[in-house]
């Protein structure tokens, strides 16, 4: 049920809701949904989302293999 409320807020453009949803999708091992939502959060100015994306690339959660270059790019965006 909380996912529904977060989706409503995210669809309304609330960056923090996008971040929380992205983290939930990450926990639920739904990488493509997680990255998509985290990128939306980042585009709203939520820098923590870039750290989350960086971690996902570093762990290989995005493409199935670790990508240190992409991880570093996103880590730089988090600063």
Coordinates of C-alpha atoms in Angstrom, one line a residue:
X1 CA 0.0 0.0 0.0
X2 CA 2.8 2.4 0.8
X3 CA 4.1 1.8 -2.8
X4 CA 0.9 3.3 -4.1
X5 CA 1.3 6.5 -2.1
X6 CA 5.0 6.8 -3.1
X7 CA 4.0 6.3 -6.8
X8 CA 1.4 9.1 -6.6
X9 CA 4.0 11.4 -5.0
X10 CA 6.7 10.3 -7.5
X11 CA 4.3 10.9 -10.4
X12 CA 3.7 14.4 -9.0
X13 CA 7.4 15.1 -9.3
X14 CA 8.5 14.6 -5.7
X15 CA 12.1 13.7 -5.9
X16 CA 12.3 12.3 -2.4
X17 CA 9.5 9.9 -3.2
X18 CA 11.4 8.8 -6.3
X19 CA 14.4 8.1 -4.2
X20 CA 12.5 6.0 -1.7
X21 CA 10.8 4.1 -4.5
X22 CA 14.2 3.5 -6.2
X23 CA 15.6 2.1 -3.0
X24 CA 12.6 -0.2 -2.5
X25 CA 12.9 -1.5 -6.0
X26 CA 16.6 -2.0 -5.4
X27 CA 15.8 -4.0 -2.2
X28 CA 13.2 -6.0 -4.2
X29 CA 15.9 -6.8 -6.8
X30 CA 14.1 -5.0 -9.6
X31 CA 17.1 -3.3 -11.0
X32 CA 15.7 -1.7 -14.1
X33 CA 12.8 -0.1 -12.1
X34 CA 15.3 1.0 -9.4
X35 CA 17.7 2.7 -11.8
X36 CA 14.9 4.3 -13.7
X37 CA 13.3 5.8 -10.6
X38 CA 16.7 6.8 -9.1
X39 CA 17.6 8.6 -12.3
X40 CA 14.3 10.5 -12.1
X41 CA 15.1 11.4 -8.5
X42 CA 18.6 12.6 -9.6
X43 CA 17.1 14.7 -12.3
X44 CA 15.0 16.4 -9.5
X45 CA 18.2 17.3 -7.7
X46 CA 18.3 14.4 -5.2
X47 CA 22.1 13.7 -5.1
X48 CA 21.7 10.7 -2.9
X49 CA 20.1 8.9 -5.9
X50 CA 23.4 9.2 -7.7
X51 CA 25.2 7.4 -4.9
X52 CA 22.6 4.6 -5.0
X53 CA 23.1 4.3 -8.8
X54 CA 26.9 4.2 -8.4
X55 CA 26.6 1.4 -5.8
X56 CA 24.4 -0.6 -8.2
X57 CA 26.9 -0.3 -11.0
X58 CA 29.7 -1.2 -8.6
X59 CA 27.9 -4.3 -7.5
X60 CA 26.8 -5.4 -11.0
X61 CA 23.1 -4.9 -10.2
X62 CA 22.4 -2.9 -13.4
X63 CA 23.8 -5.0 -16.2
X64 CA 24.7 -8.2 -14.4
X65 CA 28.4 -7.3 -14.4
X66 CA 30.3 -4.8 -12.4
X67 CA 31.0 -1.5 -14.2
X68 CA 33.6 0.6 -12.2
X69 CA 33.7 3.3 -14.9
X70 CA 29.9 3.9 -14.6
X71 CA 30.1 3.6 -10.9
X72 CA 32.7 6.4 -10.8
X73 CA 30.7 8.6 -13.1
X74 CA 27.7 8.4 -10.8
X75 CA 29.8 8.8 -7.7
X76 CA 31.1 12.1 -9.1
X77 CA 27.6 13.3 -9.8
X78 CA 26.7 12.6 -6.1
X79 CA 29.2 15.3 -5.0

